C-alpha atoms as a PDB file:
ATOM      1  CA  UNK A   1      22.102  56.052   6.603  1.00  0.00           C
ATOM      2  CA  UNK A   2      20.813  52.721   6.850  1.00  0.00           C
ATOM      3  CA  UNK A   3      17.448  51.914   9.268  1.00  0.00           C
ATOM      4  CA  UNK A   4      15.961  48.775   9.692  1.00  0.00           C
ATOM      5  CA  UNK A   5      12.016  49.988   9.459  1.00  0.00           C
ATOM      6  CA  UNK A   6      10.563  46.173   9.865  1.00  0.00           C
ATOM      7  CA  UNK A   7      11.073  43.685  12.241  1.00  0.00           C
ATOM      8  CA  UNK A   8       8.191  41.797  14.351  1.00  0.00           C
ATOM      9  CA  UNK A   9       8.160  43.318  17.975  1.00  0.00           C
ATOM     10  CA  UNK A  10       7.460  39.689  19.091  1.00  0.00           C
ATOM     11  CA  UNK A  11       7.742  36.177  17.621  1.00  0.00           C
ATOM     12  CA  UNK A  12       6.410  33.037  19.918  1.00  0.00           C
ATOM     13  CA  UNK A  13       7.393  29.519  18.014  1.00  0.00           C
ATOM     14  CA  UNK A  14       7.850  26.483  20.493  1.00  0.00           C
ATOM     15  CA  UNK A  15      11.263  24.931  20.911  1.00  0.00           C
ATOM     16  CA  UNK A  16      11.707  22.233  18.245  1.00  0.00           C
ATOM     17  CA  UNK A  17       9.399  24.450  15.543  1.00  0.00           C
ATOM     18  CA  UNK A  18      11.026  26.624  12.764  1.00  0.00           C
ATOM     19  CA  UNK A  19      10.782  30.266  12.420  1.00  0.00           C
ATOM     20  CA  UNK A  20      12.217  32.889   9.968  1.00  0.00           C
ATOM     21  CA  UNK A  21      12.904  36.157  11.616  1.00  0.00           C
ATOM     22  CA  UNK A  22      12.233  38.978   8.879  1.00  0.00           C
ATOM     23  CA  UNK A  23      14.125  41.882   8.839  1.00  0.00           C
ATOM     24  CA  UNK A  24      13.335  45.466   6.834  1.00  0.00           C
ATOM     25  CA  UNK A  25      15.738  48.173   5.991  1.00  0.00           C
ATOM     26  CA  UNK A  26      16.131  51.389   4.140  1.00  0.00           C
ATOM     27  CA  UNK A  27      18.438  53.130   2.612  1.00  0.00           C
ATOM     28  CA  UNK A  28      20.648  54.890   0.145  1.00  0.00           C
ATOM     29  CA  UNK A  29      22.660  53.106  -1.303  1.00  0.00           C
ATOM     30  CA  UNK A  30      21.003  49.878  -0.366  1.00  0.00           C
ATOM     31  CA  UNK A  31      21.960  48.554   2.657  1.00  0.00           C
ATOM     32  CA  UNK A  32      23.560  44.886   3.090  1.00  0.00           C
ATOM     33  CA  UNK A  33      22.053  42.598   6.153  1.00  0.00           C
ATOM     34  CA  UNK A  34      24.479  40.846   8.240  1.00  0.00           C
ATOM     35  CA  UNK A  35      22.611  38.137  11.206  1.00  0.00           C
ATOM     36  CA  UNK A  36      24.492  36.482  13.798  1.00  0.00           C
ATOM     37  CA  UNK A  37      25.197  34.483  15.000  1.00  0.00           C
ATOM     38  CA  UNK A  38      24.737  32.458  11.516  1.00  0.00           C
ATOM     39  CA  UNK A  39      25.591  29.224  10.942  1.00  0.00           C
ATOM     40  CA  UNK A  40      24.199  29.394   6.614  1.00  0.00           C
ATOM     41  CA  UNK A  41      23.353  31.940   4.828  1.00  0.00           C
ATOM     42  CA  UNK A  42      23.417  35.409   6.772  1.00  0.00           C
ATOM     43  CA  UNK A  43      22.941  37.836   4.328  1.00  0.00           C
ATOM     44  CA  UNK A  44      19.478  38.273   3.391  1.00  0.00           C
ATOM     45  CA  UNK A  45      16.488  40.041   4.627  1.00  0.00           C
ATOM     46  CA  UNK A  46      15.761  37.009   6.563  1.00  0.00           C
ATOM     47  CA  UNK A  47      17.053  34.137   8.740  1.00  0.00           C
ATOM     48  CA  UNK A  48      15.437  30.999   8.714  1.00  0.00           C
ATOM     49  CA  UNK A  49      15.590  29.073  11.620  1.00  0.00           C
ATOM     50  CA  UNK A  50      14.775  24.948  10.787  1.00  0.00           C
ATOM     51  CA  UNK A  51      14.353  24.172  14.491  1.00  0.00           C
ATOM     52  CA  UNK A  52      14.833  26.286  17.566  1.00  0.00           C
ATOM     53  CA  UNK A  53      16.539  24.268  20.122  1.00  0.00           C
ATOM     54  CA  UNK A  54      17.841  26.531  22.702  1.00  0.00           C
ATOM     55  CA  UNK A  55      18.105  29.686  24.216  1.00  0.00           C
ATOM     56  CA  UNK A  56      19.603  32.501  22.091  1.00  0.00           C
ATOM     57  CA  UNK A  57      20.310  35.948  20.838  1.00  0.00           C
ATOM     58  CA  UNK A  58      19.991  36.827  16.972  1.00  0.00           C
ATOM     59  CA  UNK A  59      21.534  40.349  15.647  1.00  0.00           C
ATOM     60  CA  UNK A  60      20.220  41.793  12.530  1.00  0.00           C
ATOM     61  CA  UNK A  61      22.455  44.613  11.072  1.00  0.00           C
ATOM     62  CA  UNK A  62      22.059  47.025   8.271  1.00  0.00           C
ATOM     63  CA  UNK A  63      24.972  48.638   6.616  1.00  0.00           C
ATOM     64  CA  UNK A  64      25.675  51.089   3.682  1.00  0.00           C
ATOM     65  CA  UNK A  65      28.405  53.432   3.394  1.00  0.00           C
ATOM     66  CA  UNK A  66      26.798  56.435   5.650  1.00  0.00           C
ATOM     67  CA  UNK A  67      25.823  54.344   8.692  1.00  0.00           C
ATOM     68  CA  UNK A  68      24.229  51.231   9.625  1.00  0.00           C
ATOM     69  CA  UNK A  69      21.328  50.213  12.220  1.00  0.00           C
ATOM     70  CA  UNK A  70      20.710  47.030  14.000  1.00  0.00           C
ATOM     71  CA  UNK A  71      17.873  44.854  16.021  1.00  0.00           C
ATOM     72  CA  UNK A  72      18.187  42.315  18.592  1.00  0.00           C
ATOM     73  CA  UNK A  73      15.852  39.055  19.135  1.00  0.00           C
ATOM     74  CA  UNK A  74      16.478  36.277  21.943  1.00  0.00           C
ATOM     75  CA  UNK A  75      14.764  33.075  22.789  1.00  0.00           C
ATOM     76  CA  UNK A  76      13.928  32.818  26.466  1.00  0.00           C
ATOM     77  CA  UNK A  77      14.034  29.793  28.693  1.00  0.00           C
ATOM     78  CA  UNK A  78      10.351  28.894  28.426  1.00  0.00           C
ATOM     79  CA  UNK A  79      10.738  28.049  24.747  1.00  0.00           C
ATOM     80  CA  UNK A  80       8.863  31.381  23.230  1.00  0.00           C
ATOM     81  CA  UNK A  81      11.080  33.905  20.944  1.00  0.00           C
ATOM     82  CA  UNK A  82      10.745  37.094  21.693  1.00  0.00           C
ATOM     83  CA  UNK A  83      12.232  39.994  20.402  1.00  0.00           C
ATOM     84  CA  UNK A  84      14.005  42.851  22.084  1.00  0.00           C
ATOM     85  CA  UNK A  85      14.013  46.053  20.251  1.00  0.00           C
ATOM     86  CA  UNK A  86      18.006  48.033  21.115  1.00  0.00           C
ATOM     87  CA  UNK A  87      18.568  50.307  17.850  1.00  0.00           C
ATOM     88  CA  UNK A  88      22.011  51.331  17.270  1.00  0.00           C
ATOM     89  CA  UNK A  89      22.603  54.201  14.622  1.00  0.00           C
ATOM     90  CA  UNK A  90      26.531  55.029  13.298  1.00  0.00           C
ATOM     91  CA  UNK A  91      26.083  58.041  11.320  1.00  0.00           C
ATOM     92  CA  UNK A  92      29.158  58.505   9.132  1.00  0.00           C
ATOM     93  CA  UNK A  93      28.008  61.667   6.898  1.00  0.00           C
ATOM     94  CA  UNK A  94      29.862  63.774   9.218  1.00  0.00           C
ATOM     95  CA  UNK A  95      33.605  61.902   8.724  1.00  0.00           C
END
């Protein structure tokens, strides 16, 4: 199945700065990324982030045909992202 194996267990960028949250995965075949939300281009290894504004919640989420994975960051009030680790596995081998 697909695993994300990489991802930063904490990024701090001020409120107004960019930041590009980098995601890793594994897998066979190779797994797609999704991020959301998105509001460009979503389906790379990493989401770039040209000014962070407000509080939020990013999803990265791995996919291949036998399962996918998937990683949670947020932005908290004080301006400072930080990144929540929740890993969710689907394992489809055994459908």
């Amino acid at each position: 199945p697909a695993k994300i194996v990489k991802l930063a267990s904490e990024y701090e960028v001020a409120v107004g700065q960019s930041v590009s949250l980098r995601c890793q995965a594994e897998g066979n075949p190779k797994p797609t990324y999704t991020w959301t939300p998105c509001e460009s281009v979503c389906h790379e290894s990493t989401l770039n982030i040209p000014g962070v504004l407000s509080d939020g919640v990013y999803t990265c989420k791995v996919a291949n045909g036998l399962g996918s994975d998937r990683r949670f960051t947020s932005l908290d009030e004080q301006g400072l992202l930080l990144v929540k680790v929740a890993t969710t596995v689907q394992d489809w081998s055994m459908f």
